Amino acid sequence: MPGIGAAGIAGLGIEQLTPPVQAALATATTGGTITAGTYRYVLTAINAVGETNASNEQTIVTTGSTSTVTVTWTAVTGATGYKLYKTAAGGASGTELLYRTVGLVTTDIDTTPGSPAGAFPQSNTAATPGVYAAPTKFFPFNSESLASTQETVFRRPIRQSADIIGAVPGFFHVEGDVEMEALEDVLVYFLYASRTLFVKTGTAPNFTYTITPTAAGIPNKTLSLTMVRNNIVFGFT
Amino acid sequence: MMGRDEAVASLPVPTWPVSTPFGAGMYSVEIPTGTPVLDTDTFEFTVEDNAEAQFRLKSTGRGAQFFNYGERNSTMSLERDFDSRADFDAYKSITAQSVTLTATRTVNNVVSILSPVAIKDTYEIANSGQGDLVRASISYQNVIDGTGKSWQIVVKTQEEFFP
């Protein structure tokens, strides 16, 4: 039995699709019209709201002039399709352009050079608001007072009953405060899920996030907050 | 914080961040922005968006369908040594100031809070006793500037995600 005392875990997950993970590319020397060269591929997952950032990049070397390239990836739960991007022959890393949009498949055979156009997104707009996301960022906190509000309706008919005769479930939501030490790598998540314009600049490993309030609510920027109290888990969305 | 509902969640295995909080010697308060002052403490910055849960009739779940935001209140407070009338006179004349607090742990680990148009809301000065420091407790309301922002926070970190 766990003890009862000051203990707990708090973690955050962004409610958005995760990018697919791409397996190694494969090639065949017949069946297509792709010419010899080195090609790079990435892909993204899409849903009704938007598109994820790019998957990991894979590279393939083709020979001859009748090659095909097989792209394979892991399925993303909640995705409605995928967008595939590739470079021109010899193209640099990160210069992939969109060449095809596919449905709920996890492999695709590229047979032609085509006319790729449109860079892959640097942000992730494939939000899944209200869908619980397991925590990926944990943070130490000093105290929390998140309360679950359930507006239970207790039935008390006016006739022939002096007492409550039952209850009906009511609306439910969560509300409260979390107090934590000032860790900038955690703060930025909370600022993301607020009524703000959120701009990211910089390149790895150093990033600058500029957060500015907006007059209108910006939808679909939500977090899941996982709280563990006395080894009992709450997954707030 | 406001949450719409609760989902079934499994016990996570946490990986704790190794970054440390900001502490003494890492703060710079500028009043107005660009002019560091060394007579402040107990800085506090708050933003209240007045979110409200909105419920709708539906067949799946009892959680809120969405939240709506209300009026935003952005406030700031701090204490300063009271050794001049200048700041008090600015309070009386409703003279706005730009206030910036920057917390810097390293050049790439920074939190900077800017209030471009801060107007003093209350200005409390008290003589608590002979020999006591005379200090002013000041609260500000943050007002929008010409670009429409009442505050701005810039965070520099190694944390990467894709907003």
GROMACS .gro file of C-alpha atoms in nm:
model
  400
    1MET     CA    1   0.000   0.000   0.000
    2PRO     CA    2   0.135   0.342  -0.082
    3GLY     CA    3   0.162   0.580   0.203
    4ILE     CA    4  -0.051   0.885   0.231
    5GLY     CA    5   0.154   1.201   0.238
    6ALA     CA    6   0.328   1.461   0.032
    7ALA     CA    7   0.394   1.287  -0.295
    8GLY     CA    8   0.286   1.317  -0.651
    9ILE     CA    9   0.374   1.338  -1.015
   10ALA     CA   10   0.268   1.603  -1.264
   11GLY     CA   11   0.319   1.570  -1.637
   12LEU     CA   12   0.209   1.746  -1.954
   13GLY     CA   13   0.123   1.622  -2.301
   14ILE     CA   14   0.027   1.841  -2.594
   15GLU     CA   15  -0.306   1.736  -2.743
   16GLN     CA   16  -0.194   1.699  -3.103
   17LEU     CA   17  -0.103   1.415  -3.339
   18THR     CA   18   0.255   1.300  -3.322
   19PRO     CA   19   0.454   1.285  -3.644
   20PRO     CA   20   0.492   0.941  -3.804
   21VAL     CA   21   0.815   0.748  -3.766
   22GLN     CA   22   0.960   0.651  -4.100
   23ALA     CA   23   1.139   0.320  -4.156
   24ALA     CA   24   1.435   0.281  -4.390
   25LEU     CA   25   1.351   0.339  -4.754
   26ALA     CA   26   1.365   0.060  -5.011
   27THR     CA   27   1.422   0.081  -5.384
   28ALA     CA   28   1.373  -0.134  -5.689
   29THR     CA   29   1.543  -0.079  -6.023
   30THR     CA   30   1.238  -0.149  -6.235
   31GLY     CA   31   0.877  -0.041  -6.242
   32GLY     CA   32   0.922   0.334  -6.230
   33THR     CA   33   1.081   0.633  -6.397
   34ILE     CA   34   1.294   0.770  -6.115
   35THR     CA   35   1.643   0.842  -6.235
   36ALA     CA   36   1.970   0.771  -6.058
   37GLY     CA   37   2.049   0.990  -5.761
   38THR     CA   38   2.026   1.042  -5.388
   39TYR     CA   39   1.678   1.128  -5.262
   40ARG     CA   40   1.552   1.224  -4.917
   41TYR     CA   41   1.203   1.164  -4.785
   42VAL     CA   42   0.994   1.285  -4.492
   43LEU     CA   43   0.622   1.262  -4.423
   44THR     CA   44   0.360   1.413  -4.197
   45ALA     CA   45   0.029   1.298  -4.052
   46ILE     CA   46  -0.290   1.496  -4.108
   47ASN     CA   47  -0.631   1.516  -3.947
   48ALA     CA   48  -0.936   1.738  -3.992
   49VAL     CA   49  -0.766   2.021  -3.808
   50GLY     CA   50  -0.418   2.034  -3.959
   51GLU     CA   51  -0.085   1.869  -4.022
   52THR     CA   52   0.198   1.753  -3.798
   53ASN     CA   53   0.557   1.856  -3.828
   54ALA     CA   54   0.782   1.626  -4.028
   55SER     CA   55   0.887   1.273  -3.944
   56ASN     CA   56   1.246   1.163  -3.930
   57GLU     CA   57   1.424   1.193  -4.263
   58GLN     CA   58   1.537   0.891  -4.464
   59THR     CA   59   1.774   0.878  -4.762
   60ILE     CA   60   1.793   0.638  -5.057
   61VAL     CA   61   2.031   0.604  -5.350
   62THR     CA   62   1.876   0.492  -5.676
   63THR     CA   63   2.044   0.369  -5.993
   64GLY     CA   64   1.945   0.355  -6.358
   65SER     CA   65   1.640   0.541  -6.484
   66THR     CA   66   1.348   0.311  -6.402
   67SER     CA   67   1.363   0.298  -6.023
   68THR     CA   68   1.092   0.309  -5.761
   69VAL     CA   69   1.118   0.403  -5.393
   70THR     CA   70   0.908   0.242  -5.123
   71VAL     CA   71   0.829   0.460  -4.823
   72THR     CA   72   0.714   0.286  -4.502
   73TRP     CA   73   0.606   0.433  -4.171
   74THR     CA   74   0.423   0.355  -3.849
   75ALA     CA   75   0.057   0.443  -3.826
   76VAL     CA   76  -0.039   0.747  -3.620
   77THR     CA   77  -0.345   0.699  -3.403
   78GLY     CA   78  -0.611   0.952  -3.495
   79ALA     CA   79  -0.463   1.047  -3.832
   80THR     CA   80  -0.686   1.065  -4.136
   81GLY     CA   81  -0.400   1.050  -4.386
   82TYR     CA   82  -0.040   1.135  -4.457
   83LYS     CA   83   0.151   1.379  -4.673
   84LEU     CA   84   0.475   1.263  -4.837
   85TYR     CA   85   0.763   1.492  -4.924
   86LYS     CA   86   1.084   1.428  -5.116
   87THR     CA   87   1.385   1.615  -5.244
   88ALA     CA   88   1.507   1.643  -5.597
   89ALA     CA   89   1.802   1.420  -5.685
   90GLY     CA   90   2.092   1.532  -5.467
   91GLY     CA   91   1.873   1.772  -5.271
   92ALA     CA   92   1.990   1.887  -4.932
   93SER     CA   93   1.842   1.775  -4.603
   94GLY     CA   94   1.529   1.969  -4.518
   95THR     CA   95   1.446   2.065  -4.878
   96GLU     CA   96   1.176   1.803  -4.928
   97LEU     CA   97   0.863   1.916  -5.114
   98LEU     CA   98   0.514   1.767  -5.117
   99TYR     CA   99   0.458   1.506  -5.387
  100ARG     CA  100   0.163   1.302  -5.265
  101THR     CA  101  -0.118   1.284  -5.010
  102VAL     CA  102  -0.240   0.939  -4.914
  103GLY     CA  103  -0.508   0.796  -4.688
  104LEU     CA  104  -0.480   0.551  -4.402
  105VAL     CA  105  -0.195   0.342  -4.534
  106THR     CA  106   0.150   0.283  -4.393
  107THR     CA  107   0.344   0.229  -4.712
  108ASP     CA  108   0.361   0.396  -5.051
  109ILE     CA  109   0.559   0.330  -5.367
  110ASP     CA  110   0.694   0.636  -5.542
  111THR     CA  111   0.736   0.560  -5.911
  112THR     CA  112   0.783   0.895  -6.084
  113PRO     CA  113   0.989   1.209  -6.036
  114GLY     CA  114   0.665   1.408  -6.046
  115SER     CA  115   0.655   1.779  -5.975
  116PRO     CA  116   0.689   1.819  -5.596
  117ALA     CA  117   0.578   2.156  -5.463
  118GLY     CA  118   0.525   2.298  -5.117
  119ALA     CA  119   0.756   2.267  -4.818
  120PHE     CA  120   0.667   2.059  -4.515
  121PRO     CA  121   0.543   2.253  -4.208
  122GLN     CA  122   0.772   2.357  -3.927
  123SER     CA  123   0.486   2.358  -3.680
  124ASN     CA  124   0.227   2.103  -3.577
  125THR     CA  125  -0.130   2.213  -3.641
  126ALA     CA  126  -0.286   1.866  -3.617
  127ALA     CA  127  -0.452   1.940  -3.286
  128THR     CA  128  -0.665   1.683  -3.107
  129PRO     CA  129  -0.839   1.896  -2.846
  130GLY     CA  130  -0.999   1.696  -2.570
  131VAL     CA  131  -0.816   1.375  -2.659
  132TYR     CA  132  -0.596   1.269  -2.368
  133ALA     CA  133  -0.225   1.281  -2.445
  134ALA     CA  134   0.008   1.085  -2.219
  135PRO     CA  135   0.265   1.308  -2.051
  136THR     CA  136   0.592   1.374  -2.224
  137LYS     CA  137   0.709   1.655  -1.998
  138PHE     CA  138   0.722   1.614  -1.622
  139PHE     CA  139   0.774   1.895  -1.379
  140PRO     CA  140   0.824   1.935  -1.005
  141PHE     CA  141   0.558   2.138  -0.831
  142ASN     CA  142   0.510   2.288  -0.488
  143SER     CA  143   0.138   2.241  -0.452
  144GLU     CA  144  -0.174   2.190  -0.655
  145SER     CA  145  -0.543   2.230  -0.595
  146LEU     CA  146  -0.709   2.094  -0.904
  147ALA     CA  147  -1.067   2.013  -0.818
  148SER     CA  148  -1.305   1.798  -1.016
  149THR     CA  149  -1.643   1.967  -1.032
  150GLN     CA  150  -1.935   1.737  -1.096
  151GLU     CA  151  -2.268   1.913  -1.092
  152THR     CA  152  -2.465   1.621  -0.953
  153VAL     CA  153  -2.836   1.684  -0.946
  154PHE     CA  154  -2.995   1.533  -0.636
  155ARG     CA  155  -3.360   1.457  -0.697
  156ARG     CA  156  -3.610   1.574  -0.444
  157PRO     CA  157  -3.962   1.557  -0.581
  158ILE     CA  158  -4.198   1.786  -0.406
  159ARG     CA  159  -4.470   1.527  -0.350
  160GLN     CA  160  -4.469   1.222  -0.122
  161SER     CA  161  -4.102   1.239  -0.035
  162ALA     CA  162  -3.941   1.446   0.233
  163ASP     CA  163  -3.595   1.322   0.147
  164ILE     CA  164  -3.367   1.295  -0.152
  165ILE     CA  165  -3.467   0.996  -0.359
  166GLY     CA  166  -3.177   0.975  -0.601
  167ALA     CA  167  -2.914   1.153  -0.806
  168VAL     CA  168  -2.852   1.229  -1.171
  169PRO     CA  169  -2.501   1.280  -1.308
  170GLY     CA  170  -2.426   1.638  -1.393
  171PHE     CA  171  -2.174   1.819  -1.604
  172PHE     CA  172  -1.808   1.763  -1.516
  173HIS     CA  173  -1.496   1.970  -1.550
  174VAL     CA  174  -1.169   2.036  -1.374
  175GLU     CA  175  -1.042   2.364  -1.240
  176GLY     CA  176  -0.770   2.483  -1.005
  177ASP     CA  177  -0.417   2.602  -0.954
  178VAL     CA  178  -0.073   2.447  -0.974
  179GLU     CA  179   0.215   2.623  -0.803
  180MET     CA  180   0.560   2.540  -0.924
  181GLU     CA  181   0.913   2.673  -0.932
  182ALA     CA  182   1.007   2.887  -1.228
  183LEU     CA  183   1.143   2.645  -1.483
  184GLU     CA  184   1.142   2.807  -1.823
  185ASP     CA  185   1.120   2.476  -2.005
  186VAL     CA  186   0.789   2.405  -1.830
  187LEU     CA  187   0.651   2.756  -1.829
  188VAL     CA  188   0.655   2.765  -2.205
  189TYR     CA  189   0.402   2.478  -2.225
  190PHE     CA  190   0.150   2.659  -2.007
  191LEU     CA  191   0.191   2.976  -2.207
  192TYR     CA  192   0.132   2.777  -2.525
  193ALA     CA  193  -0.210   2.660  -2.401
  194SER     CA  194  -0.350   3.004  -2.340
  195ARG     CA  195  -0.509   3.293  -2.529
  196THR     CA  196  -0.187   3.398  -2.691
  197LEU     CA  197  -0.001   3.423  -3.015
  198PHE     CA  198   0.289   3.183  -2.982
  199VAL     CA  199   0.592   3.227  -3.207
  200LYS     CA  200   0.892   2.997  -3.210
  201THR     CA  201   1.228   3.099  -3.351
  202GLY     CA  202   1.581   2.966  -3.329
  203THR     CA  203   1.739   2.636  -3.417
  204ALA     CA  204   1.844   2.342  -3.205
  205PRO     CA  205   1.958   2.342  -2.935
  206ASN     CA  206   1.845   2.695  -2.846
  207PHE     CA  207   1.495   2.824  -2.909
  208THR     CA  208   1.317   3.149  -2.838
  209TYR     CA  209   0.943   3.150  -2.780
  210THR     CA  210   0.765   3.485  -2.796
  211ILE     CA  211   0.423   3.489  -2.637
  212THR     CA  212   0.186   3.777  -2.695
  213PRO     CA  213  -0.177   3.802  -2.583
  214THR     CA  214  -0.443   3.817  -2.849
  215ALA     CA  215  -0.790   3.960  -2.839
  216ALA     CA  216  -0.952   3.650  -2.984
  217GLY     CA  217  -0.928   3.301  -2.842
  218ILE     CA  218  -0.698   3.084  -3.049
  219PRO     CA  219  -0.853   2.737  -3.067
  220ASN     CA  220  -0.693   2.399  -3.048
  221LYS     CA  221  -0.395   2.474  -2.829
  222THR     CA  222  -0.459   2.240  -2.542
  223LEU     CA  223  -0.264   2.025  -2.301
  224SER     CA  224  -0.341   1.710  -2.111
  225LEU     CA  225  -0.233   1.729  -1.750
  226THR     CA  226  -0.160   1.404  -1.573
  227MET     CA  227  -0.162   1.425  -1.195
  228VAL     CA  228  -0.066   1.135  -0.972
  229ARG     CA  229  -0.179   1.159  -0.613
  230ASN     CA  230  -0.085   0.881  -0.378
  231ASN     CA  231  -0.016   0.653  -0.678
  232ILE     CA  232  -0.363   0.719  -0.817
  233VAL     CA  233  -0.369   0.869  -1.165
  234PHE     CA  234  -0.586   1.147  -1.302
  235GLY     CA  235  -0.572   1.226  -1.673
  236PHE     CA  236  -0.718   1.572  -1.717
  237THR     CA  237  -0.790   1.694  -2.068
  238MET     CA  238  -0.609   2.606  -1.518
  239MET     CA  239  -0.931   2.476  -1.663
  240GLY     CA  240  -0.989   2.123  -1.788
  241ARG     CA  241  -1.275   1.986  -1.994
  242ASP     CA  242  -1.290   1.631  -1.865
  243GLU     CA  243  -1.097   1.340  -1.725
  244ALA     CA  244  -0.975   1.039  -1.923
  245VAL     CA  245  -0.850   0.700  -1.815
  246ALA     CA  246  -0.476   0.731  -1.772
  247SER     CA  247  -0.207   0.484  -1.677
  248LEU     CA  248   0.059   0.549  -1.417
  249PRO     CA  249   0.339   0.740  -1.592
  250VAL     CA  250   0.708   0.689  -1.531
  251PRO     CA  251   0.841   1.041  -1.491
  252THR     CA  252   1.164   1.180  -1.625
  253TRP     CA  253   1.236   1.489  -1.421
  254PRO     CA  254   1.386   1.800  -1.578
  255VAL     CA  255   1.739   1.880  -1.476
  256SER     CA  256   1.706   2.254  -1.520
  257THR     CA  257   1.712   2.463  -1.204
  258PRO     CA  258   1.486   2.749  -1.103
  259PHE     CA  259   1.586   3.110  -1.128
  260GLY     CA  260   1.731   3.250  -0.807
  261ALA     CA  261   1.914   3.535  -0.645
  262GLY     CA  262   2.141   3.736  -0.871
  263MET     CA  263   1.957   3.641  -1.188
  264TYR     CA  264   1.699   3.917  -1.205
  265SER     CA  265   1.690   4.253  -1.374
  266VAL     CA  266   1.401   4.494  -1.328
  267GLU     CA  267   1.387   4.785  -1.568
  268ILE     CA  268   1.161   5.085  -1.499
  269PRO     CA  269   1.121   5.214  -1.761
  270THR     CA  270   1.240   4.938  -1.993
  271GLY     CA  271   1.609   4.996  -2.056
  272THR     CA  272   1.680   5.149  -1.716
  273PRO     CA  273   1.766   4.886  -1.453
  274VAL     CA  274   1.659   4.973  -1.099
  275LEU     CA  275   1.793   4.817  -0.782
  276ASP     CA  276   1.524   4.917  -0.535
  277THR     CA  277   1.255   4.656  -0.602
  278ASP     CA  278   1.152   4.319  -0.471
  279THR     CA  279   0.845   4.094  -0.448
  280PHE     CA  280   0.774   4.125  -0.817
  281GLU     CA  281   0.451   3.958  -0.919
  282PHE     CA  282   0.292   3.936  -1.261
  283THR     CA  283  -0.053   3.791  -1.319
  284VAL     CA  284  -0.280   3.735  -1.615
  285GLU     CA  285  -0.639   3.628  -1.564
  286ASP     CA  286  -0.829   3.531  -1.878
  287ASN     CA  287  -1.154   3.453  -1.697
  288ALA     CA  288  -1.220   3.129  -1.881
  289GLU     CA  289  -1.553   2.957  -1.829
  290ALA     CA  290  -1.649   2.600  -1.907
  291GLN     CA  291  -1.933   2.572  -2.156
  292PHE     CA  292  -2.146   2.260  -2.148
  293ARG     CA  293  -2.370   2.138  -2.427
  294LEU     CA  294  -2.623   1.862  -2.456
  295LYS     CA  295  -2.450   1.559  -2.607
  296SER     CA  296  -2.455   1.183  -2.604
  297THR     CA  297  -2.091   1.110  -2.521
  298GLY     CA  298  -1.927   1.228  -2.201
  299ARG     CA  299  -2.026   1.491  -1.951
  300GLY     CA  300  -1.726   1.715  -1.989
  301ALA     CA  301  -1.726   2.072  -2.114
  302GLN     CA  302  -1.766   2.115  -2.487
  303PHE     CA  303  -1.532   2.413  -2.490
  304PHE     CA  304  -1.418   2.712  -2.289
  305ASN     CA  305  -1.484   3.072  -2.358
  306TYR     CA  306  -1.252   3.347  -2.249
  307GLY     CA  307  -1.378   3.660  -2.080
  308GLU     CA  308  -1.219   3.994  -2.010
  309ARG     CA  309  -0.848   3.972  -1.955
  310ASN     CA  310  -0.692   4.133  -1.650
  311SER     CA  311  -0.318   4.168  -1.656
  312THR     CA  312  -0.165   4.311  -1.341
  313MET     CA  313   0.173   4.355  -1.184
  314SER     CA  314   0.291   4.443  -0.837
  315LEU     CA  315   0.620   4.514  -0.666
  316GLU     CA  316   0.770   4.700  -0.376
  317ARG     CA  317   1.022   4.980  -0.411
  318ASP     CA  318   1.227   5.184  -0.170
  319PHE     CA  319   1.053   5.519  -0.130
  320ASP     CA  320   1.330   5.775  -0.162
  321SER     CA  321   1.186   6.013  -0.419
  322ARG     CA  322   0.854   6.167  -0.514
  323ALA     CA  323   0.912   6.107  -0.884
  324ASP     CA  324   0.741   5.769  -0.899
  325PHE     CA  325   0.458   5.881  -0.675
  326ASP     CA  326   0.399   6.189  -0.889
  327ALA     CA  327   0.386   5.964  -1.196
  328TYR     CA  328   0.116   5.766  -1.016
  329LYS     CA  329  -0.085   6.082  -0.947
  330SER     CA  330  -0.063   6.197  -1.306
  331ILE     CA  331  -0.151   5.854  -1.450
  332THR     CA  332   0.180   5.850  -1.633
  333ALA     CA  333   0.238   5.513  -1.796
  334GLN     CA  334   0.570   5.336  -1.774
  335SER     CA  335   0.717   5.040  -1.952
  336VAL     CA  336   0.833   4.774  -1.708
  337THR     CA  337   1.047   4.472  -1.788
  338LEU     CA  338   1.159   4.192  -1.562
  339THR     CA  339   1.420   3.961  -1.704
  340ALA     CA  340   1.537   3.645  -1.532
  341THR     CA  341   1.859   3.513  -1.681
  342ARG     CA  342   2.027   3.190  -1.577
  343THR     CA  343   2.239   3.157  -1.890
  344VAL     CA  344   2.236   3.348  -2.215
  345ASN     CA  345   2.004   3.084  -2.357
  346ASN     CA  346   1.788   3.029  -2.049
  347VAL     CA  347   1.587   3.343  -2.003
  348VAL     CA  348   1.237   3.450  -1.909
  349SER     CA  349   1.157   3.811  -1.989
  350ILE     CA  350   0.827   3.973  -1.896
  351LEU     CA  351   0.742   4.302  -2.063
  352SER     CA  352   0.460   4.535  -1.972
  353PRO     CA  353   0.480   4.803  -2.240
  354VAL     CA  354   0.221   5.036  -2.090
  355ALA     CA  355   0.195   4.989  -1.714
  356ILE     CA  356  -0.026   5.232  -1.526
  357LYS     CA  357  -0.010   5.239  -1.149
  358ASP     CA  358  -0.333   5.128  -0.990
  359THR     CA  359  -0.247   5.167  -0.622
  360TYR     CA  360   0.051   5.327  -0.452
  361GLU     CA  361   0.081   5.255  -0.083
  362ILE     CA  362   0.339   5.420   0.140
  363ALA     CA  363   0.339   5.377   0.515
  364ASN     CA  364   0.550   5.485   0.809
  365SER     CA  365   0.535   5.170   1.012
  366GLY     CA  366   0.779   5.285   1.279
  367GLN     CA  367   1.089   5.487   1.351
  368GLY     CA  368   1.391   5.323   1.194
  369ASP     CA  369   1.188   5.113   0.953
  370LEU     CA  370   1.257   5.129   0.585
  371VAL     CA  371   1.001   5.338   0.405
  372ARG     CA  372   0.881   5.141   0.110
  373ALA     CA  373   0.611   5.177  -0.151
  374SER     CA  374   0.381   4.892  -0.248
  375ILE     CA  375   0.279   4.951  -0.606
  376SER     CA  376   0.030   4.768  -0.821
  377TYR     CA  377  -0.003   4.819  -1.194
  378GLN     CA  378  -0.263   4.749  -1.455
  379ASN     CA  379  -0.116   4.653  -1.789
  380VAL     CA  380  -0.266   4.844  -2.079
  381ILE     CA  381  -0.237   4.768  -2.450
  382ASP     CA  382   0.026   4.950  -2.649
  383GLY     CA  383   0.002   5.074  -3.006
  384THR     CA  384   0.037   4.719  -3.138
  385GLY     CA  385  -0.243   4.584  -2.921
  386LYS     CA  386  -0.044   4.391  -2.665
  387SER     CA  387  -0.071   4.451  -2.292
  388TRP     CA  388   0.219   4.221  -2.212
  389GLN     CA  389   0.472   3.999  -2.380
  390ILE     CA  390   0.677   3.710  -2.248
  391VAL     CA  391   0.990   3.586  -2.420
  392VAL     CA  392   1.126   3.249  -2.313
  393LYS     CA  393   1.466   3.121  -2.419
  394THR     CA  394   1.511   2.753  -2.357
  395GLN     CA  395   1.645   2.428  -2.499
  396GLU     CA  396   1.297   2.280  -2.482
  397GLU     CA  397   1.172   2.202  -2.830
  398PHE     CA  398   0.819   2.136  -2.931
  399PHE     CA  399   0.615   2.224  -3.235
  400PRO     CA  400   0.343   2.478  -3.163
   0.00000   0.00000   0.00000
